[in-house]
Short mmCIF file of C-alpha atoms and ligand atoms in Angstrom, two decimals:
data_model
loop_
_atom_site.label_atom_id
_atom_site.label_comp_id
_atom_site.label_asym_id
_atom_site.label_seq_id
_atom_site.Cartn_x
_atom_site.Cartn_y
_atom_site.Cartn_z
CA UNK A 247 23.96 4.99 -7.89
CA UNK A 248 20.36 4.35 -7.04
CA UNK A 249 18.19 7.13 -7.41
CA UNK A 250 15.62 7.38 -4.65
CA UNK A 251 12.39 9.95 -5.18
CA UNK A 252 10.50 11.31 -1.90
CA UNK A 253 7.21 12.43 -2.01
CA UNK A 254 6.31 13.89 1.18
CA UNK A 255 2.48 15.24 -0.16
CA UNK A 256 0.54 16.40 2.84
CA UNK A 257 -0.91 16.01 6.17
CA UNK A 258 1.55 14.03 8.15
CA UNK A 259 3.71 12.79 5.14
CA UNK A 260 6.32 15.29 4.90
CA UNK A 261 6.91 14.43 9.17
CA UNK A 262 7.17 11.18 8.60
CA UNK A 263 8.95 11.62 5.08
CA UNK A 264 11.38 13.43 7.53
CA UNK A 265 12.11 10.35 9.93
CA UNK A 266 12.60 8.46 6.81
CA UNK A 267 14.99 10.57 5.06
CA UNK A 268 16.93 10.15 8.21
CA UNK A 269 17.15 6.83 8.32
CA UNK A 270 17.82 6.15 4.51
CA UNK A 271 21.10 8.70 4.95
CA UNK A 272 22.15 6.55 7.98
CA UNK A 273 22.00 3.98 5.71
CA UNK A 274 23.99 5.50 3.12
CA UNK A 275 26.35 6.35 5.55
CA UNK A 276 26.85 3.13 7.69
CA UNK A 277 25.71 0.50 5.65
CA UNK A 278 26.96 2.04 2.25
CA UNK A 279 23.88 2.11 0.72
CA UNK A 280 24.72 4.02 -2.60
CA UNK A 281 21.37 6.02 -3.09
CA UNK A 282 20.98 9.82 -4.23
CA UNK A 283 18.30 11.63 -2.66
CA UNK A 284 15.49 13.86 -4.68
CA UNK A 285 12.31 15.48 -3.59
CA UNK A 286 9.71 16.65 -5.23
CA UNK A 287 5.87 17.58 -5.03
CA UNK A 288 2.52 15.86 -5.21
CA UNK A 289 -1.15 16.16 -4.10
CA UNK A 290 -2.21 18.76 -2.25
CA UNK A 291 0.97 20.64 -2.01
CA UNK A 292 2.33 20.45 -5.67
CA UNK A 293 -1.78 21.87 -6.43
CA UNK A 294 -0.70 24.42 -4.00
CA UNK A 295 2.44 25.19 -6.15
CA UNK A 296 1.33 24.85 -9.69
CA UNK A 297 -2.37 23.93 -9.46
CA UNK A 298 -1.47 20.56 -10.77
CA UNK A 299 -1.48 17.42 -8.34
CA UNK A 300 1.23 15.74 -10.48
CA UNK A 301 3.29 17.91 -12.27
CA UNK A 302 5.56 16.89 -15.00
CA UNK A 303 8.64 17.61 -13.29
CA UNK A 304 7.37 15.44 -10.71
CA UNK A 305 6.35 12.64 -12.91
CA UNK A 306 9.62 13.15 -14.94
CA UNK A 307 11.83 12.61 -11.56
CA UNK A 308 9.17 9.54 -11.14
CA UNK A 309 10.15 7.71 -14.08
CA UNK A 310 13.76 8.41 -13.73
CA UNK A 311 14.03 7.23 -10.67
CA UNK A 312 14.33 3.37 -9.58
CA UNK A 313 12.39 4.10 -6.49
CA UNK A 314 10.14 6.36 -4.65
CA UNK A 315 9.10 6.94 -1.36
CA UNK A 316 5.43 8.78 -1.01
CA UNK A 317 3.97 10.10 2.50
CA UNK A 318 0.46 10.66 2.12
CA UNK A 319 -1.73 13.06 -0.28
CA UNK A 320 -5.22 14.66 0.56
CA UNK A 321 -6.78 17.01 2.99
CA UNK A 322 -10.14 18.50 4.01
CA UNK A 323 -8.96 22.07 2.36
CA UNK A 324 -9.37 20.30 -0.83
CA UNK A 325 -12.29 19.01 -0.79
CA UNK A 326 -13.89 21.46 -3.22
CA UNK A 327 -11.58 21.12 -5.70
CA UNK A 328 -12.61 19.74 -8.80
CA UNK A 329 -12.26 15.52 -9.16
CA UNK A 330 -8.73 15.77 -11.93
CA UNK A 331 -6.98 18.27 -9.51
CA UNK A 332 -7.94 17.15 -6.29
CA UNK A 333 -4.98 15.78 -4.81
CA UNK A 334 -5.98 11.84 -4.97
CA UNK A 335 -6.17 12.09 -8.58
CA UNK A 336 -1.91 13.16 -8.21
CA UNK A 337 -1.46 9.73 -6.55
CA UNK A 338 -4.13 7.93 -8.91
CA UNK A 339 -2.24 9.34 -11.54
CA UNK A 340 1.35 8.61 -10.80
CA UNK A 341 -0.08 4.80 -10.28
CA UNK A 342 -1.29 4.43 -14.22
CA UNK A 343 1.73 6.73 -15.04
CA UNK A 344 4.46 4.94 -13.71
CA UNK A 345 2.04 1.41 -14.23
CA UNK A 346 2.44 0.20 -10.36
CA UNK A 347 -0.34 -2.75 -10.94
CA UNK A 348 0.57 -4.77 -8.06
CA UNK A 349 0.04 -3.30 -4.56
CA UNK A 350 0.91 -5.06 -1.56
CA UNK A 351 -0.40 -4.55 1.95
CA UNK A 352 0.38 -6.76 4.60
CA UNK A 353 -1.08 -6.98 7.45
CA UNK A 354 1.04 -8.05 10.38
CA UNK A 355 -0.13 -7.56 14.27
CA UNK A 356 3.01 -6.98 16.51
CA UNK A 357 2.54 -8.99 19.79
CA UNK A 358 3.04 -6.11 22.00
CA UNK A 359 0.63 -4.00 20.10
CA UNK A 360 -2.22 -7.30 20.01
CA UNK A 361 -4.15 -4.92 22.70
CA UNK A 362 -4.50 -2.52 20.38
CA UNK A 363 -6.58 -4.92 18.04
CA UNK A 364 -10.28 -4.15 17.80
CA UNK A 365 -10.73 -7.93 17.76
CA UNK A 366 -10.47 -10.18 20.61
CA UNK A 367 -6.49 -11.25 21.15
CA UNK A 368 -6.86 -14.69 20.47
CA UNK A 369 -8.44 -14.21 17.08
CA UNK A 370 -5.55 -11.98 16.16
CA UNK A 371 -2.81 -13.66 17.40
CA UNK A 372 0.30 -14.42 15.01
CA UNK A 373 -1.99 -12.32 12.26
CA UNK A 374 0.18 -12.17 8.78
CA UNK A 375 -1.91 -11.43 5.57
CA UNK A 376 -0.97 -10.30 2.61
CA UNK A 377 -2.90 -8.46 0.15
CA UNK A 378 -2.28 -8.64 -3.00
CA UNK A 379 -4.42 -5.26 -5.04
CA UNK A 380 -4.44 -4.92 -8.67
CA UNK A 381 -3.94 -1.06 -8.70
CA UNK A 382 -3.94 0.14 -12.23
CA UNK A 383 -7.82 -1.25 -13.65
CA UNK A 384 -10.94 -2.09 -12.20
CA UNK A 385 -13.77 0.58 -11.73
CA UNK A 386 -11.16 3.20 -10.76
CA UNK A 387 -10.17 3.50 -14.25
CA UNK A 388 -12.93 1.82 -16.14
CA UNK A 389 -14.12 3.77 -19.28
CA UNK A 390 -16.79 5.05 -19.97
CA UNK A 391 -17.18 7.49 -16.84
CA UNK A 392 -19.02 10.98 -15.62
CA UNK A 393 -22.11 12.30 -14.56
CA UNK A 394 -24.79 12.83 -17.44
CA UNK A 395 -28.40 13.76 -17.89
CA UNK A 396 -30.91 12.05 -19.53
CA UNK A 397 -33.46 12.47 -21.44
CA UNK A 398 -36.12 13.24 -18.95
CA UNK A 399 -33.68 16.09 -17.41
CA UNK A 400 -32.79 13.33 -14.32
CA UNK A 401 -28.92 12.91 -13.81
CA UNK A 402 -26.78 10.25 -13.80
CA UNK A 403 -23.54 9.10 -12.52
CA UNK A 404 -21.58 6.11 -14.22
CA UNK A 405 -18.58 3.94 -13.82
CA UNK A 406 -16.99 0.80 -15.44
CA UNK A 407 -15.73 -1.79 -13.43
CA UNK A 408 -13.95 -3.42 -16.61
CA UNK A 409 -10.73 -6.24 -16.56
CA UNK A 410 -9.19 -7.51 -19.52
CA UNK A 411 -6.97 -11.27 -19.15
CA UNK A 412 -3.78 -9.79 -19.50
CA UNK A 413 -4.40 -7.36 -16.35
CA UNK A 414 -5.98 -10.59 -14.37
CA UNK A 415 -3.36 -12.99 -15.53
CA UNK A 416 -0.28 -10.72 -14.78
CA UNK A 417 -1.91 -9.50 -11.08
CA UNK A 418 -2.26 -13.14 -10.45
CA UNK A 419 1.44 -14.21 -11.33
CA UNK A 420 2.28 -11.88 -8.76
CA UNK A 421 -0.36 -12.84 -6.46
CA UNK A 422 0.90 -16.99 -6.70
CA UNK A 423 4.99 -16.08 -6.18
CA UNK A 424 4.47 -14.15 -3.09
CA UNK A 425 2.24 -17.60 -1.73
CA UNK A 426 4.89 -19.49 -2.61
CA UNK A 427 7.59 -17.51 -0.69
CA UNK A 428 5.15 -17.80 2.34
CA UNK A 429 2.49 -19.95 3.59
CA UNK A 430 1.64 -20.79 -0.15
CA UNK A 431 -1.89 -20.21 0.48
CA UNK A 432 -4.04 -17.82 -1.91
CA UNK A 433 -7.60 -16.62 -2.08
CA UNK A 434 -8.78 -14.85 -5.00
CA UNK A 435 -11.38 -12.68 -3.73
CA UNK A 436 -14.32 -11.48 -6.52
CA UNK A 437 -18.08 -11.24 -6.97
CA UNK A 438 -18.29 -13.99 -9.76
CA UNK A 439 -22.34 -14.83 -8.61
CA UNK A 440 -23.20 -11.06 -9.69
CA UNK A 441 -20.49 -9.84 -12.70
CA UNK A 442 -19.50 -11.10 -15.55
CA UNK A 443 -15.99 -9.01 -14.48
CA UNK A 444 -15.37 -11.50 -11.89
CA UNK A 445 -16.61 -14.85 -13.68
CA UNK A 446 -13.45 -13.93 -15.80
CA UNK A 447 -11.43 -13.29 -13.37
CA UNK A 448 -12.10 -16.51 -11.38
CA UNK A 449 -11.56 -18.13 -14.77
CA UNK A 450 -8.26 -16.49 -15.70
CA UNK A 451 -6.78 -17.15 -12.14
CA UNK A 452 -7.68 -20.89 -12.50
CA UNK A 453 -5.40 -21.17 -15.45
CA UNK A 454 -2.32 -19.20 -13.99
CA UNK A 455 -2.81 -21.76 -10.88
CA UNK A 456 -1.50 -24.64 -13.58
CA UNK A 457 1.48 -22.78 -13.26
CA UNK A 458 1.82 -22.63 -9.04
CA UNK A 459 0.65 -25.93 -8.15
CA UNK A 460 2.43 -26.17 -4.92
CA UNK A 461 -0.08 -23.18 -4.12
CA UNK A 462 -3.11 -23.75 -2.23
CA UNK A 463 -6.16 -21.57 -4.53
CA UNK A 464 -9.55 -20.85 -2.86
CA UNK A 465 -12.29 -18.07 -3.94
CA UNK A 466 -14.65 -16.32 -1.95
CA UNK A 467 -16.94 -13.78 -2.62
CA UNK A 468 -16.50 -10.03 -1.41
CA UNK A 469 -18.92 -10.31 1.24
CA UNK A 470 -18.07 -13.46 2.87
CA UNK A 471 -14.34 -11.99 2.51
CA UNK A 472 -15.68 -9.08 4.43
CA UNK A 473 -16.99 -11.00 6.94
CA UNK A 474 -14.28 -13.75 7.23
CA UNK A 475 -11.35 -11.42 7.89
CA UNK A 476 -13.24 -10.05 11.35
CA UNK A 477 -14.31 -13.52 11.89
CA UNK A 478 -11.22 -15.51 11.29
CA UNK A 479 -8.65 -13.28 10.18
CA UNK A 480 -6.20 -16.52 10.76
CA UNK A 481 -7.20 -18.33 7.94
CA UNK A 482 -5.89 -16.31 5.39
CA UNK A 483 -2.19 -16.30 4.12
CA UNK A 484 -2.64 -13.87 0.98
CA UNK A 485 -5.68 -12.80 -0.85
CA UNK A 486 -5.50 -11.86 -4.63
CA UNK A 487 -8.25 -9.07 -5.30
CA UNK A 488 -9.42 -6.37 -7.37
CA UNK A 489 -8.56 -2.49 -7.13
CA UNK A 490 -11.93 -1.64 -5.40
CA UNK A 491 -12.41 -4.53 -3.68
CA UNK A 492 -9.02 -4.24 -2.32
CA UNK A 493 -9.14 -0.84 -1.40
CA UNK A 494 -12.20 -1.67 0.87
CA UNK A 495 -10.55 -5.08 2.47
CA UNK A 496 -6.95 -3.64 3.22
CA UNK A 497 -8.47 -1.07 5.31
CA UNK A 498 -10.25 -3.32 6.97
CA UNK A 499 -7.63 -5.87 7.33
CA UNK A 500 -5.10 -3.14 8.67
CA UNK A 501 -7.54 -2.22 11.51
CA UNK A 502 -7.28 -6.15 12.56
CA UNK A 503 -3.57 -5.11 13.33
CA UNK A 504 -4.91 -2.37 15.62
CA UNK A 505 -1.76 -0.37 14.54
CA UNK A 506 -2.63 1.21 11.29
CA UNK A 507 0.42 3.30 12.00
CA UNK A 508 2.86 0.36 11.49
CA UNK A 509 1.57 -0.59 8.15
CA UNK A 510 3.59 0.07 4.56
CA UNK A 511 3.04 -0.91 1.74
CA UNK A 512 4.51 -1.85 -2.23
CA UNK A 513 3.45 -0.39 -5.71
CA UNK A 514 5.36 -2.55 -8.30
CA UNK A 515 5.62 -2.36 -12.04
CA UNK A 516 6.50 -6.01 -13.78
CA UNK A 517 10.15 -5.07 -13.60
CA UNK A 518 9.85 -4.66 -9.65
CA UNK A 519 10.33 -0.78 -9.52
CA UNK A 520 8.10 0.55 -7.00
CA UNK A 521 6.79 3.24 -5.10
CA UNK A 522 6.71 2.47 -1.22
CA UNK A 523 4.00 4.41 1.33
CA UNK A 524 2.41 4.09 4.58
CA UNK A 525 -1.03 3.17 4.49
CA UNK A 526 -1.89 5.80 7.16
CA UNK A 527 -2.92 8.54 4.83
CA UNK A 528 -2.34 12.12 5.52
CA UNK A 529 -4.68 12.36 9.11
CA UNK A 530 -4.86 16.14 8.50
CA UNK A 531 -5.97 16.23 11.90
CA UNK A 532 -2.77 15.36 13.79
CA UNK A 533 -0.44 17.53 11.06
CA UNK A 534 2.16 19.59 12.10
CA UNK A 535 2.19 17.88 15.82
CA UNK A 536 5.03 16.00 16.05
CA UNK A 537 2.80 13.32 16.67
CA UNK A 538 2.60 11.60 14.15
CA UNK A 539 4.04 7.38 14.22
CA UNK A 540 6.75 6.61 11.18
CA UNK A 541 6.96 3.75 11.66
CA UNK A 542 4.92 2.71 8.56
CA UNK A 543 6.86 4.53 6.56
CA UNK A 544 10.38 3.30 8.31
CA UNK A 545 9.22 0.41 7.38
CA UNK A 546 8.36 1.08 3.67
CA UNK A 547 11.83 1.58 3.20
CA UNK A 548 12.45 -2.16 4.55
CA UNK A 549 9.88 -3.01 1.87
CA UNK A 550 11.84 -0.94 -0.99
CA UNK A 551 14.96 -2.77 -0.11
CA UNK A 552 13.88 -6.00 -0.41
CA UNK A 553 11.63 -5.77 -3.63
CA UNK A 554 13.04 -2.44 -5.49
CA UNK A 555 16.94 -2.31 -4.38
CA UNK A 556 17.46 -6.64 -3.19
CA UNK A 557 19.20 -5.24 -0.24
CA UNK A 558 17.84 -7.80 1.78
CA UNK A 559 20.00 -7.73 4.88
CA UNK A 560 19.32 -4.28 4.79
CA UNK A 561 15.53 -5.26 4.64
CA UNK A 562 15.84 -7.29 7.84
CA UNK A 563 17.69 -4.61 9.51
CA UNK A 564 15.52 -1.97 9.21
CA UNK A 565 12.53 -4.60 10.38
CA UNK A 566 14.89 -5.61 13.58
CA UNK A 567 15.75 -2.30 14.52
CA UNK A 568 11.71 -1.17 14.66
CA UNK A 569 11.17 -4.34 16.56
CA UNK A 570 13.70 -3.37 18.70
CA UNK A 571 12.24 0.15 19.38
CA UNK A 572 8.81 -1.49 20.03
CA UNK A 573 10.50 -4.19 22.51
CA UNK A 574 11.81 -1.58 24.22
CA UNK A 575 8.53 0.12 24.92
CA UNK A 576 8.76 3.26 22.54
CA UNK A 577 5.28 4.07 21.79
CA UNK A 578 3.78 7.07 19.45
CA UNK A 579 0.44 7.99 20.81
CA UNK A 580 -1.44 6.02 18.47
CA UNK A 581 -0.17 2.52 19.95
CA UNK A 582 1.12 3.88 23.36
CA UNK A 583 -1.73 2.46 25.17
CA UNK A 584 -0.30 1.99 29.19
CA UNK A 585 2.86 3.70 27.82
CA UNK A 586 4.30 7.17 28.09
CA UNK A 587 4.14 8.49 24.33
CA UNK A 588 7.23 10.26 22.25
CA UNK A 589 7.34 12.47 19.32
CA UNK A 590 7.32 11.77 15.78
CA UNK A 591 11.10 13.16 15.90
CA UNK A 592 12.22 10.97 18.65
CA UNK A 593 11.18 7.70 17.36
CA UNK A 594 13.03 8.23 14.37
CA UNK A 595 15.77 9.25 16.28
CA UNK A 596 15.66 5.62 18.39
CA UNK A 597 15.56 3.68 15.53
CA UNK A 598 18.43 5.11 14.37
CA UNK A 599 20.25 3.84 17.52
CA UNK A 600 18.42 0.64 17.47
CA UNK A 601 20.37 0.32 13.82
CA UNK A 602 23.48 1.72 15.16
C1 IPM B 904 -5.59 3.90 -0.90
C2 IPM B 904 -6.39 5.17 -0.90
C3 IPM B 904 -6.50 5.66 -2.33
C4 IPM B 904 -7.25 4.59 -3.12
C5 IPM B 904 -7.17 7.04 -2.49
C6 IPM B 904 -6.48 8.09 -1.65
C7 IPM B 904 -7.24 7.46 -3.93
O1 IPM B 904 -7.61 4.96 -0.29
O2 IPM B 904 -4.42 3.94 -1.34
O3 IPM B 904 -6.10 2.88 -0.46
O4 IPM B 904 -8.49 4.56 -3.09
O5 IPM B 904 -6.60 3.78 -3.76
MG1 MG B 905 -7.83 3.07 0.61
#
């Protein structure tokens, strides 16, 4: 039996945790998936419960578990809460934890949603990136760390952006077998003419490339990534960054889609046990609404079966059956554009029939 973990966490999530939970028991029921069901608490609500944003049991369930399913932590009603509870520092947490270095976020633009785009359609058109986020090191876990004072009474805040070879090297294995199962294209992304950080990293990719030379390696600097991906988001197949970095350029890259709400995305461990999420976040402001889209979570669980549980038929299912919905013009408000919008509940409900 497969054990399957949801974390529903706040805002929106436990909605569209709902839709999912639907579809994963249709699943088990039709398709005879063989996965057991748990649930348990993170972020803002388990700091609710217990004051803790990860609490053992929940971390416990974590590591038993060969997959989980997150919705989205954090809210404005926590924003006064100190850094260690608040309830990013649950998700932050269960990332080291459970040691989920490689994050993936594609970025794919659905053709019926290409109006959506904030970019022009032609520059958009066909868009498929993948980015590849080391999510366990960098400057969001770099020690030394804190706010001091000095000497002369002013204060100061510090971080470490600090990566060792093994983190690079293992990030960039990853990075060069997802290239070669698609356009076999990769650009490591850094800030090698300012930090020494990066002049490694540059370095240490370089000699993992000897192993992928059917891969295609370019670099590019932060910036110019920045500005490349709303200039030319087309020329990029995946990009291979940093944790902070690749925080900044996945948002960015996931606006290109115009359809944030369509987006999931992989954390995987170097045995390929993950935790799956939409990259929506919680959106506080449309909680509770039946508004909400779940489609990126929907399709989180396509991701989970094809990395996590190697159902991929399954996979391709799942993916078919939310193309489907789309095709037929089922919109959520936040891609209904010219269409009449439906609930949160209702497009899980048709893609459920779609896969029926
Ligand atoms: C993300 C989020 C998180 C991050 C926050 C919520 C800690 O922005 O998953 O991209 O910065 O990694
Ligand atoms: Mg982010």
């Amino acid at each position: 039996m497969i054990k399957v973990l949801l974390l529903p966490g706040d805002g929106i999530g436990p909605e569209v945790i709902a839709q999912a939970k639907k579809v994963l028991l249709h699943l088990r029921s039709e398709y005879n998936l063989k996965i057991e069901l748990e649930e348990a608490l993170i972020g803002g609500s388990a700091y609710d419960d217990c004051k803790n944003p990860l609490p053992d049991t929940t971390l416990d369930l974590a590591k038993s578990s060969d997959a989980i399913l997150l919705g989205a932590v954090g809210g404005p009603k926590y924003d006064n809460v100190g850094r260690k509870l608040r309830p990013e520092n649950g998700l932050l947490r269960i990332r080291a934890e459970l040691d989920l270095f490689a994050n993936l976020r594609p970025a794919i633009l659905y053709k019926s949603l290409a109006g959506a785009s904030s970019l022009k359609p032609e520059l958009v058109a066909d868009l498929d990136i993948m980015i590849v986020r080391e999510l366990t090191g960098g400057i969001y876990f770099g020690e030394p760390r804190g706010i001091r004072t000095l000497e002369n009474g002013v204060r100061q805040g510090f971080n470490t952006l600090i990566y060792d070879e093994n983190e690079v090297t293992r990030i960039a294995h990853v990075a060069f077998r997802i290239a070669q199962k698609r356009n076999s294209k990769l650009c490591s992304v850094d800030k090698a003419n300012v930090l020494e950080v990066s002049e490694l990293w540059r370095e240490v990719v370089e000699s993992v490339h000897n192993n992928y030379k059917d891969v295609f390696l370019s670099h590019m600097y932060v910036d110019n990534a920045a500005m490349q991906l709303v200039r030319e988001p087309n020329q990029f197949d995946v990009v291979l960054t940093g944790n902070m970095f690749g925080d900044i350029l996945s948002d960015a890259a996931a606006m290109l889609t115009g359809s944030i709400g369509m987006l999931p995305s992989a954390s995987l461990d170097s045995n390929d046990k993950g935790m799956y999420e939409p990259i929506h976040g919680s959106a506080p402001d449309i909680a509770g609404k039946n508004i909400a889209n779940p489609l990126a979570t929907i399709l989180s669980i396509a991701m989970m079966l094809r990395y996590s549980l190697e159902e991929l038929d399954l996979a391709d299912k799942v993916e078919q059956a939310v193309q489907q919905v789309i095709a037929n013009g089922l919109r959520t408000t936040d891609i209904a554009d010219k269409h009449s919008a439906i609930g949160t509940n209702e497009m899980g409900d048709a893609v459920i029939d779609a896969l029926t």
